[in-house]
mmCIF file with all atom_site columns, C-alpha atoms in Angstrom:
data_model
loop_
_atom_site.group_PDB
_atom_site.id
_atom_site.type_symbol
_atom_site.label_atom_id
_atom_site.label_alt_id
_atom_site.label_comp_id
_atom_site.label_asym_id
_atom_site.label_entity_id
_atom_site.label_seq_id
_atom_site.pdbx_PDB_ins_code
_atom_site.Cartn_x
_atom_site.Cartn_y
_atom_site.Cartn_z
_atom_site.occupancy
_atom_site.B_iso_or_equiv
_atom_site.pdbx_formal_charge
_atom_site.auth_seq_id
_atom_site.auth_comp_id
_atom_site.auth_asym_id
_atom_site.auth_atom_id
_atom_site.pdbx_PDB_model_num
ATOM 1   C CA . MET Y 1 1   ? -13.960 -44.500 -9.722  1.00 0.00 ? 1   MET Y CA 1
ATOM 2   C CA . GLU Y 1 2   ? -11.878 -43.242 -6.922  1.00 0.00 ? 2   GLU Y CA 1
ATOM 3   C CA . LYS Y 1 3   ? -9.128  -45.920 -7.503  1.00 0.00 ? 3   LYS Y CA 1
ATOM 4   C CA . LYS Y 1 4   ? -8.971  -45.066 -11.154 1.00 0.00 ? 4   LYS Y CA 1
ATOM 5   C CA . TYR Y 1 5   ? -7.961  -41.417 -10.378 1.00 0.00 ? 5   TYR Y CA 1
ATOM 6   C CA . THR Y 1 6   ? -5.725  -41.526 -7.309  1.00 0.00 ? 6   THR Y CA 1
ATOM 7   C CA . ASP Y 1 7   ? -5.396  -37.677 -7.126  1.00 0.00 ? 7   ASP Y CA 1
ATOM 8   C CA . PHE Y 1 8   ? -9.143  -37.278 -6.289  1.00 0.00 ? 8   PHE Y CA 1
ATOM 9   C CA . ASN Y 1 9   ? -8.174  -37.577 -2.625  1.00 0.00 ? 9   ASN Y CA 1
ATOM 10  C CA . LYS Y 1 10  ? -5.620  -34.697 -3.232  1.00 0.00 ? 10  LYS Y CA 1
ATOM 11  C CA . LEU Y 1 11  ? -8.422  -32.748 -5.062  1.00 0.00 ? 11  LEU Y CA 1
ATOM 12  C CA . ASN Y 1 12  ? -10.644 -33.327 -1.916  1.00 0.00 ? 12  ASN Y CA 1
ATOM 13  C CA . ARG Y 1 13  ? -7.681  -31.878 0.197   1.00 0.00 ? 13  ARG Y CA 1
ATOM 14  C CA . LEU Y 1 14  ? -7.501  -28.900 -2.088  1.00 0.00 ? 14  LEU Y CA 1
ATOM 15  C CA . LEU Y 1 15  ? -11.169 -28.487 -1.451  1.00 0.00 ? 15  LEU Y CA 1
ATOM 16  C CA . VAL Y 1 16  ? -10.714 -28.240 2.235   1.00 0.00 ? 16  VAL Y CA 1
ATOM 17  C CA . ALA Y 1 17  ? -7.698  -25.747 1.684   1.00 0.00 ? 17  ALA Y CA 1
ATOM 18  C CA . SER Y 1 18  ? -9.938  -23.561 -0.430  1.00 0.00 ? 18  SER Y CA 1
ATOM 19  C CA . PHE Y 1 19  ? -12.627 -23.596 2.374   1.00 0.00 ? 19  PHE Y CA 1
ATOM 20  C CA . GLU Y 1 20  ? -9.894  -22.584 4.825   1.00 0.00 ? 20  GLU Y CA 1
ATOM 21  C CA . ALA Y 1 21  ? -8.807  -19.719 2.547   1.00 0.00 ? 21  ALA Y CA 1
ATOM 22  C CA . GLU Y 1 22  ? -12.452 -18.695 2.372   1.00 0.00 ? 22  GLU Y CA 1
ATOM 23  C CA . LYS Y 1 23  ? -12.548 -18.512 6.040   1.00 0.00 ? 23  LYS Y CA 1
ATOM 24  C CA . LEU Y 1 24  ? -9.369  -16.599 6.400   1.00 0.00 ? 24  LEU Y CA 1
ATOM 25  C CA . TYR Y 1 25  ? -10.560 -13.932 4.034   1.00 0.00 ? 25  TYR Y CA 1
ATOM 26  C CA . TYR Y 1 26  ? -13.981 -13.936 5.672   1.00 0.00 ? 26  TYR Y CA 1
ATOM 27  C CA . ASN Y 1 27  ? -12.696 -13.227 9.174   1.00 0.00 ? 27  ASN Y CA 1
ATOM 28  C CA . ALA Y 1 28  ? -10.144 -10.602 7.841   1.00 0.00 ? 28  ALA Y CA 1
ATOM 29  C CA . ALA Y 1 29  ? -13.166 -8.873  6.237   1.00 0.00 ? 29  ALA Y CA 1
ATOM 30  C CA . GLN Y 1 30  ? -15.055 -8.952  9.460   1.00 0.00 ? 30  GLN Y CA 1
ATOM 31  C CA . ASP Y 1 31  ? -12.045 -7.395  11.272  1.00 0.00 ? 31  ASP Y CA 1
ATOM 32  C CA . ALA Y 1 32  ? -11.224 -4.794  8.494   1.00 0.00 ? 32  ALA Y CA 1
ATOM 33  C CA . GLN Y 1 33  ? -11.527 -1.147  9.456   1.00 0.00 ? 33  GLN Y CA 1
ATOM 34  C CA . THR Y 1 34  ? -11.950 0.465   6.183   1.00 0.00 ? 34  THR Y CA 1
ATOM 35  C CA . THR Y 1 35  ? -14.718 0.034   3.713   1.00 0.00 ? 35  THR Y CA 1
ATOM 36  C CA . GLU Y 1 36  ? -12.347 -0.446  0.623   1.00 0.00 ? 36  GLU Y CA 1
ATOM 37  C CA . LEU Y 1 37  ? -10.411 -3.259  2.420   1.00 0.00 ? 37  LEU Y CA 1
ATOM 38  C CA . LYS Y 1 38  ? -13.600 -4.895  3.858   1.00 0.00 ? 38  LYS Y CA 1
ATOM 39  C CA . ARG Y 1 39  ? -15.056 -4.974  0.290   1.00 0.00 ? 39  ARG Y CA 1
ATOM 40  C CA . PHE Y 1 40  ? -11.863 -6.440  -1.198  1.00 0.00 ? 40  PHE Y CA 1
ATOM 41  C CA . LEU Y 1 41  ? -11.565 -9.180  1.407   1.00 0.00 ? 41  LEU Y CA 1
ATOM 42  C CA . ASN Y 1 42  ? -15.166 -10.012 1.097   1.00 0.00 ? 42  ASN Y CA 1
ATOM 43  C CA . TYR Y 1 43  ? -14.801 -10.308 -2.738  1.00 0.00 ? 43  TYR Y CA 1
ATOM 44  C CA . MET Y 1 44  ? -11.807 -12.583 -2.220  1.00 0.00 ? 44  MET Y CA 1
ATOM 45  C CA . ALA Y 1 45  ? -13.868 -14.764 0.317   1.00 0.00 ? 45  ALA Y CA 1
ATOM 46  C CA . VAL Y 1 46  ? -16.670 -14.944 -2.248  1.00 0.00 ? 46  VAL Y CA 1
ATOM 47  C CA . GLU Y 1 47  ? -14.110 -15.969 -5.068  1.00 0.00 ? 47  GLU Y CA 1
ATOM 48  C CA . ARG Y 1 48  ? -12.772 -18.697 -2.842  1.00 0.00 ? 48  ARG Y CA 1
ATOM 49  C CA . ASN Y 1 49  ? -16.215 -19.958 -2.179  1.00 0.00 ? 49  ASN Y CA 1
ATOM 50  C CA . ARG Y 1 50  ? -16.991 -20.102 -5.897  1.00 0.00 ? 50  ARG Y CA 1
ATOM 51  C CA . MET Y 1 51  ? -13.709 -21.989 -6.495  1.00 0.00 ? 51  MET Y CA 1
ATOM 52  C CA . SER Y 1 52  ? -14.618 -24.365 -3.760  1.00 0.00 ? 52  SER Y CA 1
ATOM 53  C CA . HIS Y 1 53  ? -17.977 -24.766 -5.293  1.00 0.00 ? 53  HIS Y CA 1
ATOM 54  C CA . ASP Y 1 54  ? -16.499 -25.650 -8.724  1.00 0.00 ? 54  ASP Y CA 1
ATOM 55  C CA . ILE Y 1 55  ? -14.378 -28.258 -7.159  1.00 0.00 ? 55  ILE Y CA 1
ATOM 56  C CA . SER Y 1 56  ? -17.157 -29.716 -5.079  1.00 0.00 ? 56  SER Y CA 1
ATOM 57  C CA . ASN Y 1 57  ? -19.301 -29.906 -8.317  1.00 0.00 ? 57  ASN Y CA 1
ATOM 58  C CA . GLU Y 1 58  ? -16.643 -31.938 -10.009 1.00 0.00 ? 58  GLU Y CA 1
ATOM 59  C CA . LEU Y 1 59  ? -16.272 -34.377 -7.173  1.00 0.00 ? 59  LEU Y CA 1
ATOM 60  C CA . HIS Y 1 60  ? -20.058 -34.892 -6.931  1.00 0.00 ? 60  HIS Y CA 1
ATOM 61  C CA . SER Y 1 61  ? -20.298 -35.460 -10.727 1.00 0.00 ? 61  SER Y CA 1
ATOM 62  C CA . ARG Y 1 62  ? -18.028 -38.282 -10.297 1.00 0.00 ? 62  ARG Y CA 1
ATOM 63  C CA . ASP Y 1 63  ? -19.890 -39.807 -7.177  1.00 0.00 ? 63  ASP Y CA 1
ATOM 64  C CA . ILE Y 1 64  ? -17.159 -38.801 -4.783  1.00 0.00 ? 64  ILE Y CA 1
ATOM 65  C CA . GLU Y 1 65  ? -18.255 -37.369 -1.403  1.00 0.00 ? 65  GLU Y CA 1
ATOM 66  C CA . PRO Y 1 66  ? -16.588 -33.832 -0.916  1.00 0.00 ? 66  PRO Y CA 1
ATOM 67  C CA . LEU Y 1 67  ? -15.040 -33.212 2.461   1.00 0.00 ? 67  LEU Y CA 1
ATOM 68  C CA . LYS Y 1 68  ? -17.170 -30.647 4.062   1.00 0.00 ? 68  LYS Y CA 1
ATOM 69  C CA . GLU Y 1 69  ? -15.825 -30.746 7.513   1.00 0.00 ? 69  GLU Y CA 1
ATOM 70  C CA . ASP Y 1 70  ? -14.327 -27.294 7.190   1.00 0.00 ? 70  ASP Y CA 1
ATOM 71  C CA . ALA Y 1 71  ? -17.102 -25.784 5.290   1.00 0.00 ? 71  ALA Y CA 1
ATOM 72  C CA . GLU Y 1 72  ? -18.479 -23.597 7.992   1.00 0.00 ? 72  GLU Y CA 1
ATOM 73  C CA . LYS Y 1 73  ? -17.913 -19.866 7.316   1.00 0.00 ? 73  LYS Y CA 1
ATOM 74  C CA . GLY Y 1 74  ? -16.092 -17.872 9.724   1.00 0.00 ? 74  GLY Y CA 1
ATOM 75  C CA . ASN Y 1 75  ? -14.362 -18.926 12.973  1.00 0.00 ? 75  ASN Y CA 1
ATOM 76  C CA . ILE Y 1 76  ? -16.899 -20.240 15.391  1.00 0.00 ? 76  ILE Y CA 1
ATOM 77  C CA . ASP Y 1 77  ? -14.309 -20.672 18.163  1.00 0.00 ? 77  ASP Y CA 1
ATOM 78  C CA . ARG Y 1 78  ? -13.370 -16.947 18.373  1.00 0.00 ? 78  ARG Y CA 1
ATOM 79  C CA . THR Y 1 79  ? -14.000 -15.503 21.824  1.00 0.00 ? 79  THR Y CA 1
ATOM 80  C CA . TRP Y 1 80  ? -15.088 -11.875 22.283  1.00 0.00 ? 80  TRP Y CA 1
ATOM 81  C CA . HIS Y 1 81  ? -11.596 -11.309 23.598  1.00 0.00 ? 81  HIS Y CA 1
ATOM 82  C CA . GLU Y 1 82  ? -10.129 -12.414 20.294  1.00 0.00 ? 82  GLU Y CA 1
ATOM 83  C CA . ILE Y 1 83  ? -12.539 -10.350 18.401  1.00 0.00 ? 83  ILE Y CA 1
ATOM 84  C CA . LYS Y 1 84  ? -11.863 -7.254  20.542  1.00 0.00 ? 84  LYS Y CA 1
ATOM 85  C CA . ASP Y 1 85  ? -8.172  -7.739  20.111  1.00 0.00 ? 85  ASP Y CA 1
ATOM 86  C CA . ALA Y 1 86  ? -8.430  -8.132  16.411  1.00 0.00 ? 86  ALA Y CA 1
ATOM 87  C CA . LEU Y 1 87  ? -10.276 -4.782  16.039  1.00 0.00 ? 87  LEU Y CA 1
ATOM 88  C CA . GLU Y 1 88  ? -7.993  -2.939  18.378  1.00 0.00 ? 88  GLU Y CA 1
ATOM 89  C CA . HIS Y 1 89  ? -4.826  -4.201  16.933  1.00 0.00 ? 89  HIS Y CA 1
ATOM 90  C CA . PHE Y 1 90  ? -5.856  -4.741  13.268  1.00 0.00 ? 90  PHE Y CA 1
ATOM 91  C CA . ASN Y 1 91  ? -2.749  -4.498  11.041  1.00 0.00 ? 91  ASN Y CA 1
ATOM 92  C CA . ALA Y 1 92  ? -3.899  -4.751  7.319   1.00 0.00 ? 92  ALA Y CA 1
ATOM 93  C CA . GLU Y 1 93  ? -0.381  -5.771  6.150   1.00 0.00 ? 93  GLU Y CA 1
ATOM 94  C CA . VAL Y 1 94  ? -0.096  -8.855  8.497   1.00 0.00 ? 94  VAL Y CA 1
ATOM 95  C CA . ILE Y 1 95  ? -3.619  -10.065 7.732   1.00 0.00 ? 95  ILE Y CA 1
ATOM 96  C CA . ILE Y 1 96  ? -3.159  -9.838  3.900   1.00 0.00 ? 96  ILE Y CA 1
ATOM 97  C CA . ASN Y 1 97  ? 0.253   -11.307 4.158   1.00 0.00 ? 97  ASN Y CA 1
ATOM 98  C CA . GLN Y 1 98  ? -1.359  -14.370 5.952   1.00 0.00 ? 98  GLN Y CA 1
ATOM 99  C CA . CYS Y 1 99  ? -4.037  -14.470 3.114   1.00 0.00 ? 99  CYS Y CA 1
ATOM 100 C CA . ILE Y 1 100 ? -1.297  -14.260 0.346   1.00 0.00 ? 100 ILE Y CA 1
ATOM 101 C CA . ALA Y 1 101 ? 0.712   -17.031 2.048   1.00 0.00 ? 101 ALA Y CA 1
ATOM 102 C CA . ARG Y 1 102 ? -2.479  -19.394 2.303   1.00 0.00 ? 102 ARG Y CA 1
ATOM 103 C CA . ASP Y 1 103 ? -3.140  -18.511 -1.497  1.00 0.00 ? 103 ASP Y CA 1
ATOM 104 C CA . LYS Y 1 104 ? 0.648   -19.373 -2.341  1.00 0.00 ? 104 LYS Y CA 1
ATOM 105 C CA . ASN Y 1 105 ? 0.239   -22.671 -0.621  1.00 0.00 ? 105 ASN Y CA 1
ATOM 106 C CA . ASN Y 1 106 ? -2.873  -23.522 -2.490  1.00 0.00 ? 106 ASN Y CA 1
ATOM 107 C CA . ILE Y 1 107 ? -1.172  -22.491 -5.804  1.00 0.00 ? 107 ILE Y CA 1
ATOM 108 C CA . LYS Y 1 108 ? 1.352   -25.303 -5.001  1.00 0.00 ? 108 LYS Y CA 1
ATOM 109 C CA . ARG Y 1 109 ? -1.363  -27.655 -4.535  1.00 0.00 ? 109 ARG Y CA 1
ATOM 110 C CA . TYR Y 1 110 ? -3.017  -26.708 -7.759  1.00 0.00 ? 110 TYR Y CA 1
ATOM 111 C CA . GLN Y 1 111 ? 0.387   -27.115 -9.597  1.00 0.00 ? 111 GLN Y CA 1
ATOM 112 C CA . GLU Y 1 112 ? 1.005   -30.423 -8.052  1.00 0.00 ? 112 GLU Y CA 1
ATOM 113 C CA . LEU Y 1 113 ? -2.450  -31.813 -9.305  1.00 0.00 ? 113 LEU Y CA 1
ATOM 114 C CA . ILE Y 1 114 ? -1.910  -30.054 -12.661 1.00 0.00 ? 114 ILE Y CA 1
ATOM 115 C CA . ASP Y 1 115 ? 1.747   -31.713 -13.050 1.00 0.00 ? 115 ASP Y CA 1
ATOM 116 C CA . ASN Y 1 116 ? 0.485   -35.152 -12.005 1.00 0.00 ? 116 ASN Y CA 1
ATOM 117 C CA . ASN Y 1 117 ? -2.071  -35.020 -14.810 1.00 0.00 ? 117 ASN Y CA 1
ATOM 118 C CA . ALA Y 1 118 ? -3.957  -37.991 -13.302 1.00 0.00 ? 118 ALA Y CA 1
ATOM 119 C CA . LEU Y 1 119 ? -7.228  -36.319 -13.270 1.00 0.00 ? 119 LEU Y CA 1
ATOM 120 C CA . PRO Y 1 120 ? -9.673  -36.016 -16.198 1.00 0.00 ? 120 PRO Y CA 1
ATOM 121 C CA . GLU Y 1 121 ? -8.980  -33.305 -18.644 1.00 0.00 ? 121 GLU Y CA 1
ATOM 122 C CA . PRO Y 1 122 ? -11.969 -30.890 -17.731 1.00 0.00 ? 122 PRO Y CA 1
ATOM 123 C CA . ILE Y 1 123 ? -10.743 -30.998 -14.036 1.00 0.00 ? 123 ILE Y CA 1
ATOM 124 C CA . ILE Y 1 124 ? -7.265  -30.151 -15.105 1.00 0.00 ? 124 ILE Y CA 1
ATOM 125 C CA . ALA Y 1 125 ? -8.610  -27.262 -17.288 1.00 0.00 ? 125 ALA Y CA 1
ATOM 126 C CA . MET Y 1 126 ? -10.492 -25.843 -14.326 1.00 0.00 ? 126 MET Y CA 1
ATOM 127 C CA . LEU Y 1 127 ? -7.512  -26.146 -12.068 1.00 0.00 ? 127 LEU Y CA 1
ATOM 128 C CA . GLU Y 1 128 ? -5.378  -24.343 -14.351 1.00 0.00 ? 128 GLU Y CA 1
ATOM 129 C CA . LYS Y 1 129 ? -7.942  -21.505 -14.526 1.00 0.00 ? 129 LYS Y CA 1
ATOM 130 C CA . GLN Y 1 130 ? -8.333  -21.322 -10.851 1.00 0.00 ? 130 GLN Y CA 1
ATOM 131 C CA . LYS Y 1 131 ? -4.478  -21.385 -10.372 1.00 0.00 ? 131 LYS Y CA 1
ATOM 132 C CA . LYS Y 1 132 ? -4.134  -18.361 -12.841 1.00 0.00 ? 132 LYS Y CA 1
ATOM 133 C CA . GLN Y 1 133 ? -6.990  -16.454 -10.907 1.00 0.00 ? 133 GLN Y CA 1
ATOM 134 C CA . LEU Y 1 134 ? -5.253  -17.155 -7.600  1.00 0.00 ? 134 LEU Y CA 1
ATOM 135 C CA . THR Y 1 135 ? -2.039  -15.805 -8.759  1.00 0.00 ? 135 THR Y CA 1
ATOM 136 C CA . TRP Y 1 136 ? -3.648  -12.768 -10.084 1.00 0.00 ? 136 TRP Y CA 1
ATOM 137 C CA . TYR Y 1 137 ? -5.591  -12.333 -6.815  1.00 0.00 ? 137 TYR Y CA 1
ATOM 138 C CA . ALA Y 1 138 ? -2.399  -12.625 -4.823  1.00 0.00 ? 138 ALA Y CA 1
ATOM 139 C CA . LYS Y 1 139 ? -0.895  -9.678  -6.733  1.00 0.00 ? 139 LYS Y CA 1
ATOM 140 C CA . GLN Y 1 140 ? -4.068  -7.766  -6.263  1.00 0.00 ? 140 GLN Y CA 1
ATOM 141 C CA . ALA Y 1 141 ? -3.808  -8.415  -2.489  1.00 0.00 ? 141 ALA Y CA 1
ATOM 142 C CA . GLU Y 1 142 ? -0.244  -7.063  -2.466  1.00 0.00 ? 142 GLU Y CA 1
ATOM 143 C CA . GLN Y 1 143 ? -1.751  -3.747  -3.409  1.00 0.00 ? 143 GLN Y CA 1
ATOM 144 C CA . HIS Y 1 144 ? -4.066  -3.672  -0.253  1.00 0.00 ? 144 HIS Y CA 1
ATOM 145 C CA . LYS Y 1 145 ? -1.202  -4.069  2.211   1.00 0.00 ? 145 LYS Y CA 1
ATOM 146 C CA . VAL Y 1 146 ? -0.835  -0.400  2.931   1.00 0.00 ? 146 VAL Y CA 1
ATOM 147 C CA . ASN Y 1 147 ? -2.355  0.508   6.210   1.00 0.00 ? 147 ASN Y CA 1
ATOM 148 C CA . PRO Y 1 148 ? -4.805  3.385   5.562   1.00 0.00 ? 148 PRO Y CA 1
ATOM 149 C CA . PHE Y 1 149 ? -4.480  4.684   9.152   1.00 0.00 ? 149 PHE Y CA 1
ATOM 150 C CA . LYS Y 1 150 ? -0.767  5.173   8.713   1.00 0.00 ? 150 LYS Y CA 1
ATOM 151 C CA . LYS Y 1 151 ? -1.290  6.698   5.204   1.00 0.00 ? 151 LYS Y CA 1
ATOM 152 C CA . GLU Y 1 152 ? -3.917  9.182   6.586   1.00 0.00 ? 152 GLU Y CA 1
ATOM 153 C CA . ALA Y 1 153 ? -1.775  10.126  9.477   1.00 0.00 ? 153 ALA Y CA 1
ATOM 154 C CA . ALA Y 1 154 ? 1.224   10.861  7.329   1.00 0.00 ? 154 ALA Y CA 1
ATOM 155 C CA . THR Y 1 155 ? -1.111  12.864  4.945   1.00 0.00 ? 155 THR Y CA 1
ATOM 156 C CA . ARG Y 1 156 ? -2.455  14.910  7.876   1.00 0.00 ? 156 ARG Y CA 1
ATOM 157 C CA . GLU Y 1 157 ? 1.176   15.623  9.153   1.00 0.00 ? 157 GLU Y CA 1
ATOM 158 C CA . GLU Y 1 158 ? 2.196   16.751  5.786   1.00 0.00 ? 158 GLU Y CA 1
ATOM 159 C CA . ALA Y 1 159 ? -0.869  19.051  5.374   1.00 0.00 ? 159 ALA Y CA 1
ATOM 160 C CA . ILE Y 1 160 ? -0.057  20.605  8.975   1.00 0.00 ? 160 ILE Y CA 1
ATOM 161 C CA . THR Y 1 161 ? 3.671   21.117  8.089   1.00 0.00 ? 161 THR Y CA 1
ATOM 162 C CA . GLU Y 1 162 ? 2.630   22.650  4.855   1.00 0.00 ? 162 GLU Y CA 1
ATOM 163 C CA . LYS Y 1 163 ? 0.307   25.140  6.526   1.00 0.00 ? 163 LYS Y CA 1
ATOM 164 C CA . GLU Y 1 164 ? 2.799   25.985  9.252   1.00 0.00 ? 164 GLU Y CA 1
ATOM 165 C CA . ASP Y 1 165 ? 5.460   26.613  6.475   1.00 0.00 ? 165 ASP Y CA 1
ATOM 166 C CA . ALA Y 1 166 ? 3.124   28.596  4.103   1.00 0.00 ? 166 ALA Y CA 1
ATOM 167 C CA . PRO Y 1 167 ? 3.319   31.977  5.866   1.00 0.00 ? 167 PRO Y CA 1
ATOM 168 C CA . GLU Y 1 168 ? 7.110   31.801  6.095   1.00 0.00 ? 168 GLU Y CA 1
ATOM 169 C CA . ALA Y 1 169 ? 7.420   30.713  2.485   1.00 0.00 ? 169 ALA Y CA 1
ATOM 170 C CA . GLU Y 1 170 ? 5.056   33.536  1.442   1.00 0.00 ? 170 GLU Y CA 1
ATOM 171 C CA . GLU Y 1 171 ? 6.836   36.197  3.391   1.00 0.00 ? 171 GLU Y CA 1
ATOM 172 C CA . LYS Y 1 172 ? 10.125  34.929  1.820   1.00 0.00 ? 172 LYS Y CA 1
ATOM 173 C CA . LYS Y 1 173 ? 8.607   35.116  -1.619  1.00 0.00 ? 173 LYS Y CA 1
ATOM 174 C CA . ASN Y 1 174 ? 7.459   38.695  -1.048  1.00 0.00 ? 174 ASN Y CA 1
ATOM 175 C CA . ASN Y 1 175 ? 10.827  39.785  0.295   1.00 0.00 ? 175 ASN Y CA 1
ATOM 176 C CA . ASP Y 1 176 ? 12.689  38.339  -2.661  1.00 0.00 ? 176 ASP Y CA 1
ATOM 177 C CA . SER Y 1 177 ? 10.388  40.141  -5.241  1.00 0.00 ? 177 SER Y CA 1
ATOM 178 C CA . GLY Y 1 178 ? 10.954  43.533  -3.634  1.00 0.00 ? 178 GLY Y CA 1
ATOM 179 C CA . LYS Y 1 179 ? 7.183   44.020  -2.838  1.00 0.00 ? 179 LYS Y CA 1
ATOM 180 C CA . ILE Y 1 180 ? 5.782   45.796  0.106   1.00 0.00 ? 180 ILE Y CA 1
ATOM 181 C CA . ILE Y 1 181 ? 4.757   43.566  2.879   1.00 0.00 ? 181 ILE Y CA 1
ATOM 182 C CA . ASN Y 1 182 ? 1.722   44.329  4.849   1.00 0.00 ? 182 ASN Y CA 1
ATOM 183 C CA . LEU Y 1 183 ? 2.384   44.354  8.589   1.00 0.00 ? 183 LEU Y CA 1
ATOM 184 C CA . LYS Y 1 184 ? -0.274  42.833  10.791  1.00 0.00 ? 184 LYS Y CA 1
ATOM 185 C CA . ALA Y 1 185 ? -1.311  44.524  14.048  1.00 0.00 ? 185 ALA Y CA 1
ATOM 186 C CA . MET Y 1 186 ? -0.225  42.719  17.126  1.00 0.00 ? 186 MET Y CA 1
#
């Protein structure tokens, strides 16, 4: 059966790449420092797991042993120094760019298998569906690139500036309208 469909080896490699993408998202979710980003990254890891499971089922149904050498979740080789460093210097934009790059690489693999058209029709249909999902997920990931800490700091600075400028603006407004200004005791 494997000789009949030469692209099954490429499909098996796509399975491994999907496991790697899942690990990347899983590790990023573990390091994320905001609930919203953590949830998004966990969801992306779960979606990659589901896609891997679908590919694995297709391989099993054709009596081909799926490659599971990289099926372990997370990065077992991470030392506490690496984890500490990841938490102290977490940059959402860099992490998400890595995840998007992995997805784009996988999309190319999907497209290659689809273009070859050497796999059975149900597998091609599944690959097309997964490719569309990955493309959409990559667009969604672009929206999560903003570092919430930078955004929050900028918002705080704007609020402080507005509060400092408020009395001066109010005084100017009162002077311009010809109203009497109450003097405060010193």
